[in-house]
PDB file of C-alpha atoms in Angstrom:
ATOM      1  CA  UNK A 249       0.008   0.053   0.029  1.00  0.00           C
ATOM      2  CA  UNK A 250       1.274   3.404  -0.934  1.00  0.00           C
ATOM      3  CA  UNK A 251       0.898   5.888   1.873  1.00  0.00           C
ATOM      4  CA  UNK A 252      -1.457   8.425   1.190  1.00  0.00           C
ATOM      5  CA  UNK A 253      -2.068  11.807   2.838  1.00  0.00           C
ATOM      6  CA  UNK A 254      -5.775  10.973   3.834  1.00  0.00           C
ATOM      7  CA  UNK A 255      -4.743   7.486   5.044  1.00  0.00           C
ATOM      8  CA  UNK A 256      -6.571   6.719   8.425  1.00  0.00           C
ATOM      9  CA  UNK A 257      -4.277   4.923  10.846  1.00  0.00           C
ATOM     10  CA  UNK A 258      -5.482   2.475  13.401  1.00  0.00           C
ATOM     11  CA  UNK A 259      -3.246   0.290  15.887  1.00  0.00           C
ATOM     12  CA  UNK A 260      -4.835  -2.812  17.694  1.00  0.00           C
ATOM     13  CA  UNK A 261      -3.581  -3.660  21.262  1.00  0.00           C
ATOM     14  CA  UNK A 262      -4.866  -7.180  21.667  1.00  0.00           C
ATOM     15  CA  UNK A 263      -5.415  -8.994  25.134  1.00  0.00           C
ATOM     16  CA  UNK A 264      -7.776 -11.614  26.508  1.00  0.00           C
ATOM     17  CA  UNK A 265     -10.524  -9.686  27.476  1.00  0.00           C
ATOM     18  CA  UNK A 266     -10.338  -6.064  25.643  1.00  0.00           C
ATOM     19  CA  UNK A 267      -8.859  -4.870  22.645  1.00  0.00           C
ATOM     20  CA  UNK A 268      -7.795  -1.269  22.407  1.00  0.00           C
ATOM     21  CA  UNK A 269      -8.404   0.510  19.321  1.00  0.00           C
ATOM     22  CA  UNK A 270      -5.914   3.679  18.698  1.00  0.00           C
ATOM     23  CA  UNK A 271      -7.301   5.797  15.828  1.00  0.00           C
ATOM     24  CA  UNK A 272      -5.854   8.924  14.128  1.00  0.00           C
ATOM     25  CA  UNK A 273      -7.545  10.547  11.210  1.00  0.00           C
ATOM     26  CA  UNK A 274      -5.903  12.286   8.451  1.00  0.00           C
ATOM     27  CA  UNK A 275      -4.663  15.510   9.307  1.00  0.00           C
ATOM     28  CA  UNK A 276      -5.027  15.151  12.940  1.00  0.00           C
ATOM     29  CA  UNK A 277      -2.424  15.772  15.482  1.00  0.00           C
ATOM     30  CA  UNK A 278      -3.967  13.504  18.487  1.00  0.00           C
ATOM     31  CA  UNK A 279      -5.376   9.754  18.605  1.00  0.00           C
ATOM     32  CA  UNK A 280      -8.549   8.498  20.030  1.00  0.00           C
ATOM     33  CA  UNK A 281      -8.752   5.363  21.910  1.00  0.00           C
ATOM     34  CA  UNK A 282     -11.877   2.712  21.641  1.00  0.00           C
ATOM     35  CA  UNK A 283     -12.328  -0.401  23.609  1.00  0.00           C
ATOM     36  CA  UNK A 284     -13.898  -3.366  22.116  1.00  0.00           C
ATOM     37  CA  UNK A 285     -14.463  -7.004  23.783  1.00  0.00           C
ATOM     38  CA  UNK A 286     -11.742  -9.155  22.611  1.00  0.00           C
ATOM     39  CA  UNK A 287     -13.011 -10.766  19.475  1.00  0.00           C
ATOM     40  CA  UNK A 288     -15.728  -8.604  18.718  1.00  0.00           C
ATOM     41  CA  UNK A 289     -14.972  -8.381  15.149  1.00  0.00           C
ATOM     42  CA  UNK A 290     -18.463  -6.847  14.311  1.00  0.00           C
ATOM     43  CA  UNK A 291     -17.663  -3.793  16.563  1.00  0.00           C
ATOM     44  CA  UNK A 292     -14.432  -3.429  14.836  1.00  0.00           C
ATOM     45  CA  UNK A 293     -15.817  -3.558  11.500  1.00  0.00           C
ATOM     46  CA  UNK A 294     -18.613  -1.005  12.550  1.00  0.00           C
ATOM     47  CA  UNK A 295     -15.797   1.229  14.002  1.00  0.00           C
ATOM     48  CA  UNK A 296     -14.109   1.605  10.481  1.00  0.00           C
ATOM     49  CA  UNK A 297     -17.215   2.333   9.192  1.00  0.00           C
ATOM     50  CA  UNK A 298     -17.531   5.328  11.301  1.00  0.00           C
ATOM     51  CA  UNK A 299     -14.286   6.351  10.825  1.00  0.00           C
ATOM     52  CA  UNK A 300     -15.013   6.350   7.019  1.00  0.00           C
ATOM     53  CA  UNK A 301     -18.243   8.233   7.664  1.00  0.00           C
ATOM     54  CA  UNK A 302     -16.395  11.057   9.593  1.00  0.00           C
ATOM     55  CA  UNK A 303     -14.989  12.388   6.602  1.00  0.00           C
ATOM     56  CA  UNK A 304     -16.510  15.244   4.747  1.00  0.00           C
ATOM     57  CA  UNK A 305     -18.955  14.206   2.038  1.00  0.00           C
ATOM     58  CA  UNK A 306     -16.886  15.662  -1.001  1.00  0.00           C
ATOM     59  CA  UNK A 307     -13.728  13.993  -0.114  1.00  0.00           C
ATOM     60  CA  UNK A 308     -12.686  10.500  -1.658  1.00  0.00           C
ATOM     61  CA  UNK A 309     -13.198   7.586   0.646  1.00  0.00           C
ATOM     62  CA  UNK A 310     -10.098   7.405   2.805  1.00  0.00           C
ATOM     63  CA  UNK A 311      -7.993   4.219   2.736  1.00  0.00           C
ATOM     64  CA  UNK A 312      -7.436   2.704   6.425  1.00  0.00           C
ATOM     65  CA  UNK A 313      -4.186   1.278   7.413  1.00  0.00           C
ATOM     66  CA  UNK A 314      -4.218  -0.918  10.370  1.00  0.00           C
ATOM     67  CA  UNK A 315      -1.483  -2.973  12.392  1.00  0.00           C
ATOM     68  CA  UNK A 316      -0.924  -5.036  15.415  1.00  0.00           C
ATOM     69  CA  UNK A 317       1.567  -7.074  17.121  1.00  0.00           C
ATOM     70  CA  UNK A 318       2.317 -10.653  16.390  1.00  0.00           C
ATOM     71  CA  UNK A 319       1.261 -12.874  18.969  1.00  0.00           C
ATOM     72  CA  UNK A 320      -1.062 -15.405  20.316  1.00  0.00           C
ATOM     73  CA  UNK A 321      -3.833 -14.419  18.244  1.00  0.00           C
ATOM     74  CA  UNK A 322      -2.257 -15.406  15.119  1.00  0.00           C
ATOM     75  CA  UNK A 323      -3.144 -14.188  11.651  1.00  0.00           C
ATOM     76  CA  UNK A 324      -6.769 -14.446  11.281  1.00  0.00           C
ATOM     77  CA  UNK A 325      -7.637 -10.782  12.297  1.00  0.00           C
ATOM     78  CA  UNK A 326      -5.290  -9.886   9.379  1.00  0.00           C
ATOM     79  CA  UNK A 327      -6.949 -12.143   6.980  1.00  0.00           C
ATOM     80  CA  UNK A 328     -10.411 -10.805   7.881  1.00  0.00           C
ATOM     81  CA  UNK A 329      -9.498  -7.227   7.923  1.00  0.00           C
ATOM     82  CA  UNK A 330      -7.841  -7.678   4.562  1.00  0.00           C
ATOM     83  CA  UNK A 331     -11.049  -9.349   3.053  1.00  0.00           C
ATOM     84  CA  UNK A 332     -12.506  -6.224   3.925  1.00  0.00           C
ATOM     85  CA  UNK A 333     -10.421  -4.132   2.034  1.00  0.00           C
ATOM     86  CA  UNK A 334      -8.315  -3.001   4.989  1.00  0.00           C
ATOM     87  CA  UNK A 335      -4.441  -2.876   4.541  1.00  0.00           C
ATOM     88  CA  UNK A 336      -3.206  -4.658   7.851  1.00  0.00           C
ATOM     89  CA  UNK A 337       0.298  -5.000   8.876  1.00  0.00           C
ATOM     90  CA  UNK A 338       1.596  -7.660  11.385  1.00  0.00           C
ATOM     91  CA  UNK A 339       4.577  -6.069  13.400  1.00  0.00           C
ATOM     92  CA  UNK A 340       7.271  -8.019  14.881  1.00  0.00           C
ATOM     93  CA  UNK A 341       7.215  -7.062  18.646  1.00  0.00           C
ATOM     94  CA  UNK A 342      11.014  -7.357  19.164  1.00  0.00           C
ATOM     95  CA  UNK A 343      11.800  -5.162  16.421  1.00  0.00           C
ATOM     96  CA  UNK A 344      10.229  -1.930  17.345  1.00  0.00           C
ATOM     97  CA  UNK A 345      12.817   0.696  18.367  1.00  0.00           C
ATOM     98  CA  UNK A 346      12.632   1.856  21.506  1.00  0.00           C
ATOM     99  CA  UNK A 347      14.299   4.308  24.215  1.00  0.00           C
ATOM    100  CA  UNK A 348      16.535   2.392  26.170  1.00  0.00           C
ATOM    101  CA  UNK A 349      17.928   5.207  28.389  1.00  0.00           C
ATOM    102  CA  UNK A 350      15.425   4.687  31.131  1.00  0.00           C
ATOM    103  CA  UNK A 351      12.648   2.458  32.577  1.00  0.00           C
ATOM    104  CA  UNK A 352       9.567   2.997  30.480  1.00  0.00           C
ATOM    105  CA  UNK A 353       5.888   3.183  31.416  1.00  0.00           C
ATOM    106  CA  UNK A 354       4.165   0.189  29.960  1.00  0.00           C
ATOM    107  CA  UNK A 355       0.265  -0.036  29.596  1.00  0.00           C
ATOM    108  CA  UNK A 356      -2.083  -1.360  27.168  1.00  0.00           C
ATOM    109  CA  UNK A 357      -2.964   2.325  26.260  1.00  0.00           C
ATOM    110  CA  UNK A 358       0.660   3.581  25.666  1.00  0.00           C
ATOM    111  CA  UNK A 359       1.454   0.343  24.063  1.00  0.00           C
ATOM    112  CA  UNK A 360      -1.530   1.117  21.491  1.00  0.00           C
ATOM    113  CA  UNK A 361      -0.433   4.856  20.843  1.00  0.00           C
ATOM    114  CA  UNK A 362       3.305   3.933  20.351  1.00  0.00           C
ATOM    115  CA  UNK A 363       2.105   1.338  17.934  1.00  0.00           C
ATOM    116  CA  UNK A 364       0.304   3.830  15.976  1.00  0.00           C
ATOM    117  CA  UNK A 365       3.430   6.004  15.796  1.00  0.00           C
ATOM    118  CA  UNK A 366       5.360   3.269  14.575  1.00  0.00           C
ATOM    119  CA  UNK A 367       2.974   2.675  11.712  1.00  0.00           C
ATOM    120  CA  UNK A 368       2.910   6.165  10.661  1.00  0.00           C
ATOM    121  CA  UNK A 369       6.674   6.150  10.648  1.00  0.00           C
ATOM    122  CA  UNK A 370       6.588   3.022   8.470  1.00  0.00           C
ATOM    123  CA  UNK A 371       4.060   4.206   6.017  1.00  0.00           C
ATOM    124  CA  UNK A 372       6.243   7.410   5.651  1.00  0.00           C
ATOM    125  CA  UNK A 373       9.081   5.348   4.611  1.00  0.00           C
ATOM    126  CA  UNK A 374      11.212   4.742   7.695  1.00  0.00           C
ATOM    127  CA  UNK A 375      11.799   0.993   7.327  1.00  0.00           C
ATOM    128  CA  UNK A 376      14.064   0.912  10.247  1.00  0.00           C
ATOM    129  CA  UNK A 377      11.380   1.686  12.651  1.00  0.00           C
ATOM    130  CA  UNK A 378      10.038  -1.938  12.812  1.00  0.00           C
ATOM    131  CA  UNK A 379      10.012  -5.246  10.942  1.00  0.00           C
ATOM    132  CA  UNK A 380       6.940  -6.473   9.607  1.00  0.00           C
ATOM    133  CA  UNK A 381       5.939 -10.118   9.334  1.00  0.00           C
ATOM    134  CA  UNK A 382       5.331 -11.894   6.212  1.00  0.00           C
ATOM    135  CA  UNK A 383       1.909 -13.340   6.697  1.00  0.00           C
ATOM    136  CA  UNK A 384       1.648 -17.037   5.623  1.00  0.00           C
ATOM    137  CA  UNK A 385      -1.216 -18.242   3.705  1.00  0.00           C
ATOM    138  CA  UNK A 386      -3.795 -20.507   5.583  1.00  0.00           C
ATOM    139  CA  UNK A 387      -2.436 -23.623   3.934  1.00  0.00           C
ATOM    140  CA  UNK A 388       1.225 -22.643   4.816  1.00  0.00           C
ATOM    141  CA  UNK A 389       0.346 -21.987   8.270  1.00  0.00           C
ATOM    142  CA  UNK A 390      -1.144 -25.195   8.392  1.00  0.00           C
ATOM    143  CA  UNK A 391       1.743 -27.042   7.012  1.00  0.00           C
ATOM    144  CA  UNK A 392       3.766 -26.002   9.896  1.00  0.00           C
ATOM    145  CA  UNK A 393       1.609 -27.923  12.471  1.00  0.00           C
ATOM    146  CA  UNK A 394       3.341 -31.266  12.335  1.00  0.00           C
ATOM    147  CA  UNK A 395       6.860 -30.705  12.837  1.00  0.00           C
ATOM    148  CA  UNK A 396       5.918 -28.055  15.706  1.00  0.00           C
ATOM    149  CA  UNK A 397       3.843 -30.461  17.427  1.00  0.00           C
ATOM    150  CA  UNK A 398       6.802 -32.605  17.265  1.00  0.00           C
ATOM    151  CA  UNK A 399       9.083 -30.388  18.633  1.00  0.00           C
ATOM    152  CA  UNK A 400       6.834 -30.053  21.674  1.00  0.00           C
ATOM    153  CA  UNK A 401       6.478 -33.878  22.023  1.00  0.00           C
ATOM    154  CA  UNK A 402      10.221 -33.931  21.960  1.00  0.00           C
ATOM    155  CA  UNK A 403      10.425 -31.690  24.818  1.00  0.00           C
ATOM    156  CA  UNK A 404       7.893 -33.574  26.755  1.00  0.00           C
ATOM    157  CA  UNK A 405       9.915 -36.808  26.107  1.00  0.00           C
ATOM    158  CA  UNK A 406      13.363 -35.045  27.345  1.00  0.00           C
ATOM    159  CA  UNK A 407      11.722 -33.818  30.309  1.00  0.00           C
ATOM    160  CA  UNK A 408       9.865 -37.203  31.340  1.00  0.00           C
ATOM    161  CA  UNK A 409      13.201 -39.005  30.799  1.00  0.00           C
ATOM    162  CA  UNK A 410      15.200 -36.441  32.856  1.00  0.00           C
ATOM    163  CA  UNK A 411      12.463 -36.711  35.728  1.00  0.00           C
ATOM    164  CA  UNK A 412      12.560 -40.299  35.727  1.00  0.00           C
ATOM    165  CA  UNK A 413      16.694 -40.385  36.134  1.00  0.00           C
ATOM    166  CA  UNK A 414      16.033 -37.400  38.623  1.00  0.00           C
ATOM    167  CA  UNK A 415      13.772 -39.696  40.728  1.00  0.00           C
ATOM    168  CA  UNK A 416      16.143 -42.726  40.454  1.00  0.00           C
ATOM    169  CA  UNK A 417      19.412 -40.441  41.269  1.00  0.00           C
ATOM    170  CA  UNK A 418      17.815 -39.586  44.782  1.00  0.00           C
ATOM    171  CA  UNK A 419      18.018 -43.396  45.611  1.00  0.00           C
ATOM    172  CA  UNK A 420      21.713 -43.310  44.428  1.00  0.00           C
ATOM    173  CA  UNK A 421      20.839 -45.077  40.800  1.00  0.00           C
ATOM    174  CA  UNK A 422      22.589 -43.604  38.051  1.00  0.00           C
ATOM    175  CA  UNK A 423      21.142 -45.575  35.157  1.00  0.00           C
ATOM    176  CA  UNK A 424      17.226 -45.857  33.849  1.00  0.00           C
ATOM    177  CA  UNK A 425      16.080 -49.343  33.076  1.00  0.00           C
ATOM    178  CA  UNK A 426      15.575 -50.290  29.371  1.00  0.00           C
ATOM    179  CA  UNK A 427      12.305 -49.431  27.683  1.00  0.00           C
ATOM    180  CA  UNK A 428      12.456 -52.960  25.962  1.00  0.00           C
ATOM    181  CA  UNK A 429      12.665 -54.832  29.464  1.00  0.00           C
ATOM    182  CA  UNK A 430      11.422 -52.164  31.875  1.00  0.00           C
ATOM    183  CA  UNK A 431       9.420 -54.668  34.453  1.00  0.00           C
ATOM    184  CA  UNK A 432      12.584 -56.878  34.490  1.00  0.00           C
ATOM    185  CA  UNK A 433      15.059 -54.113  34.967  1.00  0.00           C
ATOM    186  CA  UNK A 434      12.912 -52.184  37.314  1.00  0.00           C
ATOM    187  CA  UNK A 435      12.686 -55.157  39.481  1.00  0.00           C
ATOM    188  CA  UNK A 436      16.451 -55.818  39.720  1.00  0.00           C
ATOM    189  CA  UNK A 437      17.057 -51.984  40.631  1.00  0.00           C
ATOM    190  CA  UNK A 438      18.450 -51.662  44.107  1.00  0.00           C
ATOM    191  CA  UNK A 439      19.253 -48.087  45.970  1.00  0.00           C
ATOM    192  CA  UNK A 440      22.759 -47.144  47.114  1.00  0.00           C
ATOM    193  CA  UNK A 441      22.324 -48.902  50.225  1.00  0.00           C
ATOM    194  CA  UNK A 442      21.152 -52.023  48.772  1.00  0.00           C
ATOM    195  CA  UNK A 443      17.155 -51.680  49.122  1.00  0.00           C
ATOM    196  CA  UNK A 444      14.484 -52.066  46.541  1.00  0.00           C
ATOM    197  CA  UNK A 445      12.916 -49.167  45.426  1.00  0.00           C
ATOM    198  CA  UNK A 446      10.139 -47.930  47.727  1.00  0.00           C
ATOM    199  CA  UNK A 447       6.872 -48.928  46.263  1.00  0.00           C
ATOM    200  CA  UNK A 448       5.363 -45.800  45.821  1.00  0.00           C
ATOM    201  CA  UNK A 449       8.448 -44.422  44.073  1.00  0.00           C
ATOM    202  CA  UNK A 450       8.388 -47.409  42.061  1.00  0.00           C
ATOM    203  CA  UNK A 451       4.760 -46.770  41.082  1.00  0.00           C
ATOM    204  CA  UNK A 452       5.388 -43.112  40.278  1.00  0.00           C
ATOM    205  CA  UNK A 453       8.397 -44.087  37.851  1.00  0.00           C
ATOM    206  CA  UNK A 454       6.002 -46.683  36.293  1.00  0.00           C
ATOM    207  CA  UNK A 455       3.371 -43.978  35.454  1.00  0.00           C
ATOM    208  CA  UNK A 456       5.935 -41.778  34.018  1.00  0.00           C
ATOM    209  CA  UNK A 457       7.111 -44.634  32.017  1.00  0.00           C
ATOM    210  CA  UNK A 458       3.649 -45.295  30.651  1.00  0.00           C
ATOM    211  CA  UNK A 459       3.500 -41.412  29.772  1.00  0.00           C
ATOM    212  CA  UNK A 460       6.620 -41.512  28.306  1.00  0.00           C
ATOM    213  CA  UNK A 461       5.462 -44.588  25.852  1.00  0.00           C
ATOM    214  CA  UNK A 462       2.561 -42.649  24.899  1.00  0.00           C
ATOM    215  CA  UNK A 463       4.670 -39.405  23.759  1.00  0.00           C
ATOM    216  CA  UNK A 464       6.894 -41.883  22.084  1.00  0.00           C
ATOM    217  CA  UNK A 465       4.007 -43.591  20.221  1.00  0.00           C
ATOM    218  CA  UNK A 466       2.429 -39.955  19.234  1.00  0.00           C
ATOM    219  CA  UNK A 467       6.332 -38.922  18.063  1.00  0.00           C
ATOM    220  CA  UNK A 468       6.137 -42.094  15.643  1.00  0.00           C
ATOM    221  CA  UNK A 469       2.540 -41.432  14.461  1.00  0.00           C
ATOM    222  CA  UNK A 470       3.647 -37.688  13.688  1.00  0.00           C
ATOM    223  CA  UNK A 471       6.645 -39.019  11.536  1.00  0.00           C
ATOM    224  CA  UNK A 472       4.477 -41.496   9.664  1.00  0.00           C
ATOM    225  CA  UNK A 473       2.184 -38.686   8.811  1.00  0.00           C
ATOM    226  CA  UNK A 474       5.066 -36.280   7.846  1.00  0.00           C
ATOM    227  CA  UNK A 475       6.213 -39.027   5.428  1.00  0.00           C
ATOM    228  CA  UNK A 476       2.694 -39.549   3.913  1.00  0.00           C
ATOM    229  CA  UNK A 477       2.160 -35.748   3.354  1.00  0.00           C
ATOM    230  CA  UNK A 478       5.653 -35.442   1.674  1.00  0.00           C
ATOM    231  CA  UNK A 479       4.839 -38.655  -0.532  1.00  0.00           C
ATOM    232  CA  UNK A 480       1.351 -37.297  -1.630  1.00  0.00           C
ATOM    233  CA  UNK A 481       2.749 -33.677  -2.334  1.00  0.00           C
ATOM    234  CA  UNK A 482       5.879 -34.836  -4.319  1.00  0.00           C
ATOM    235  CA  UNK A 483       5.302 -32.188  -6.892  1.00  0.00           C
ATOM    236  CA  UNK A 484       4.983 -29.582  -4.517  1.00  0.00           C
ATOM    237  CA  UNK A 485       7.963 -26.844  -4.588  1.00  0.00           C
ATOM    238  CA  UNK A 486       8.087 -27.120  -0.722  1.00  0.00           C
ATOM    239  CA  UNK A 487       8.066 -30.956  -0.789  1.00  0.00           C
ATOM    240  CA  UNK A 488      11.091 -30.574  -3.373  1.00  0.00           C
ATOM    241  CA  UNK A 489      12.910 -28.493  -1.154  1.00  0.00           C
ATOM    242  CA  UNK A 490      12.717 -30.975   1.733  1.00  0.00           C
ATOM    243  CA  UNK A 491      13.729 -33.807  -0.361  1.00  0.00           C
ATOM    244  CA  UNK A 492      16.842 -31.731  -1.494  1.00  0.00           C
ATOM    245  CA  UNK A 493      17.586 -30.987   2.026  1.00  0.00           C
ATOM    246  CA  UNK A 494      17.268 -34.499   3.207  1.00  0.00           C
ATOM    247  CA  UNK A 495      20.193 -35.416   0.840  1.00  0.00           C
ATOM    248  CA  UNK A 496      22.516 -33.142   2.624  1.00  0.00           C
ATOM    249  CA  UNK A 497      24.735 -34.879   5.179  1.00  0.00           C
ATOM    250  CA  UNK A 498      23.487 -34.244   8.748  1.00  0.00           C
ATOM    251  CA  UNK A 499      20.176 -32.895   7.597  1.00  0.00           C
ATOM    252  CA  UNK A 500      17.464 -35.358   8.973  1.00  0.00           C
ATOM    253  CA  UNK A 501      13.767 -35.759   7.951  1.00  0.00           C
ATOM    254  CA  UNK A 502      12.391 -33.263  10.723  1.00  0.00           C
ATOM    255  CA  UNK A 503      14.924 -30.614  10.122  1.00  0.00           C
ATOM    256  CA  UNK A 504      14.679 -30.609   6.436  1.00  0.00           C
ATOM    257  CA  UNK A 505      10.874 -29.920   7.244  1.00  0.00           C
ATOM    258  CA  UNK A 506      11.711 -27.012   9.609  1.00  0.00           C
ATOM    259  CA  UNK A 507      14.044 -25.639   7.260  1.00  0.00           C
ATOM    260  CA  UNK A 508      11.638 -25.716   4.199  1.00  0.00           C
ATOM    261  CA  UNK A 509       8.493 -24.545   5.963  1.00  0.00           C
ATOM    262  CA  UNK A 510      10.042 -22.027   8.384  1.00  0.00           C
ATOM    263  CA  UNK A 511      13.016 -20.183   6.447  1.00  0.00           C
ATOM    264  CA  UNK A 512      12.811 -21.342   2.850  1.00  0.00           C
ATOM    265  CA  UNK A 513       9.279 -20.880   2.134  1.00  0.00           C
ATOM    266  CA  UNK A 514       9.639 -17.278   1.335  1.00  0.00           C
ATOM    267  CA  UNK A 515      11.885 -15.926  -1.436  1.00  0.00           C
ATOM    268  CA  UNK A 516      15.280 -15.206  -0.389  1.00  0.00           C
ATOM    269  CA  UNK A 517      18.120 -13.610  -2.650  1.00  0.00           C
ATOM    270  CA  UNK A 518      21.285 -15.747  -3.005  1.00  0.00           C
ATOM    271  CA  UNK A 519      23.234 -12.932  -1.087  1.00  0.00           C
ATOM    272  CA  UNK A 520      20.861 -13.445   1.802  1.00  0.00           C
ATOM    273  CA  UNK A 521      20.624 -17.255   2.111  1.00  0.00           C
ATOM    274  CA  UNK A 522      23.763 -18.173   3.497  1.00  0.00           C
ATOM    275  CA  UNK A 523      23.725 -15.215   6.175  1.00  0.00           C
ATOM    276  CA  UNK A 524      20.051 -15.953   7.259  1.00  0.00           C
ATOM    277  CA  UNK A 525      20.604 -19.563   7.965  1.00  0.00           C
ATOM    278  CA  UNK A 526      23.684 -18.373   9.907  1.00  0.00           C
ATOM    279  CA  UNK A 527      21.600 -15.798  11.698  1.00  0.00           C
ATOM    280  CA  UNK A 528      18.949 -18.598  12.563  1.00  0.00           C
ATOM    281  CA  UNK A 529      21.647 -20.367  14.562  1.00  0.00           C
ATOM    282  CA  UNK A 530      23.269 -17.205  15.899  1.00  0.00           C
ATOM    283  CA  UNK A 531      26.494 -17.983  14.305  1.00  0.00           C
ATOM    284  CA  UNK A 532      26.598 -14.723  11.873  1.00  0.00           C
ATOM    285  CA  UNK A 533      28.630 -11.740  13.025  1.00  0.00           C
ATOM    286  CA  UNK A 534      27.614  -8.149  12.959  1.00  0.00           C
ATOM    287  CA  UNK A 535      29.900  -5.063  12.454  1.00  0.00           C
ATOM    288  CA  UNK A 536      30.847  -3.168  15.371  1.00  0.00           C
ATOM    289  CA  UNK A 537      32.931  -0.135  15.444  1.00  0.00           C
ATOM    290  CA  UNK A 538      34.178   1.953  18.430  1.00  0.00           C
ATOM    291  CA  UNK A 539      36.464   4.804  17.686  1.00  0.00           C
ATOM    292  CA  UNK A 540      39.158   3.514  15.605  1.00  0.00           C
ATOM    293  CA  UNK A 541      38.908  -0.133  16.164  1.00  0.00           C
ATOM    294  CA  UNK A 542      36.673  -1.766  13.646  1.00  0.00           C
ATOM    295  CA  UNK A 543      35.702  -5.472  14.696  1.00  0.00           C
ATOM    296  CA  UNK A 544      32.926  -7.964  14.430  1.00  0.00           C
ATOM    297  CA  UNK A 545      31.029  -9.657  17.000  1.00  0.00           C
ATOM    298  CA  UNK A 546      28.480 -12.261  17.064  1.00  0.00           C
ATOM    299  CA  UNK A 547      25.177 -11.391  16.154  1.00  0.00           C
ATOM    300  CA  UNK A 548      22.418 -12.780  18.927  1.00  0.00           C
ATOM    301  CA  UNK A 549      19.375 -11.601  16.864  1.00  0.00           C
ATOM    302  CA  UNK A 550      17.761 -14.809  15.925  1.00  0.00           C
ATOM    303  CA  UNK A 551      14.678 -14.230  13.348  1.00  0.00           C
ATOM    304  CA  UNK A 552      12.977 -17.461  14.343  1.00  0.00           C
ATOM    305  CA  UNK A 553      13.344 -19.053  17.684  1.00  0.00           C
ATOM    306  CA  UNK A 554      11.734 -22.286  16.317  1.00  0.00           C
ATOM    307  CA  UNK A 555      14.456 -22.786  13.945  1.00  0.00           C
ATOM    308  CA  UNK A 556      17.588 -21.595  15.985  1.00  0.00           C
ATOM    309  CA  UNK A 557      17.325 -24.775  18.232  1.00  0.00           C
ATOM    310  CA  UNK A 558      17.328 -27.056  15.450  1.00  0.00           C
ATOM    311  CA  UNK A 559      20.066 -25.378  13.293  1.00  0.00           C
ATOM    312  CA  UNK A 560      22.187 -25.333  16.635  1.00  0.00           C
ATOM    313  CA  UNK A 561      21.794 -29.216  17.006  1.00  0.00           C
ATOM    314  CA  UNK A 562      22.199 -29.973  13.496  1.00  0.00           C
ATOM    315  CA  UNK A 563      25.513 -28.032  13.326  1.00  0.00           C
ATOM    316  CA  UNK A 564      26.728 -29.688  16.464  1.00  0.00           C
ATOM    317  CA  UNK A 565      25.716 -33.239  15.152  1.00  0.00           C
ATOM    318  CA  UNK A 566      27.763 -32.558  11.884  1.00  0.00           C
ATOM    319  CA  UNK A 567      30.874 -31.154  13.886  1.00  0.00           C
ATOM    320  CA  UNK A 568      30.746 -34.150  16.156  1.00  0.00           C
TER     321      UNK A 568
END
């Protein structure tokens, strides 16, 4: 959207109970604040209609530019407003420039007003004021669900395994029973002072083992679903990227899906691709200059936290 002098600016501060809507009409110096119930899109669209109606009858219909921060509400609001002809931007929250000289007051009202100023500066041509999120299509968003759910299950697996080891360690036992021969190995365990496992502790460990078995079954189920989706969509460009990435040493099935669907689903120039991948694992450097001493230091800005861990693990496995 090209910025027009008669553009009406709108910023949404979203929460679980109330949406604060900060608006500024074209040519106005001050913004106005509106409160609507969270999720009440009918009231939100009615507010936009009132903003348009506040113009002089002789004026052309003013375009509306709206923004909100990326978060737990996802992208459905952007799709709804875009479908009603409203240019909607999703702001990356951590990219907004802030004054770091002192502690800042923080309320929903101040956040909404600040977001409105960010939108005005961005539309005026200041591309450094923030970064806008590239909104995926519903199909692209849904295609990420398998590997994201798998990551949560892997975290659950690690948590359960660590819990079992921690409980055994309280009795002086340093090894975990084999899942294949669990009952036999658990019965054979002896504490550091030569006793059998206390009955309530053994029962708790058995329950943890059953939960661990369920998580492992779900991981295998997701792996099978991932392979089925890939085989059924062999002609899809993203599926081709996954197949190509899997042929690289050190890149497994899940990591290939993460890269293809979280990073390379959007177009990147060749000059950007290598650096973008390094930034995901915080391996890239940024120029740093102090006085006459130029230097480079590690770049800690990671564009996607979901990918950073996978990149770091893959690089560690390759170098091992």
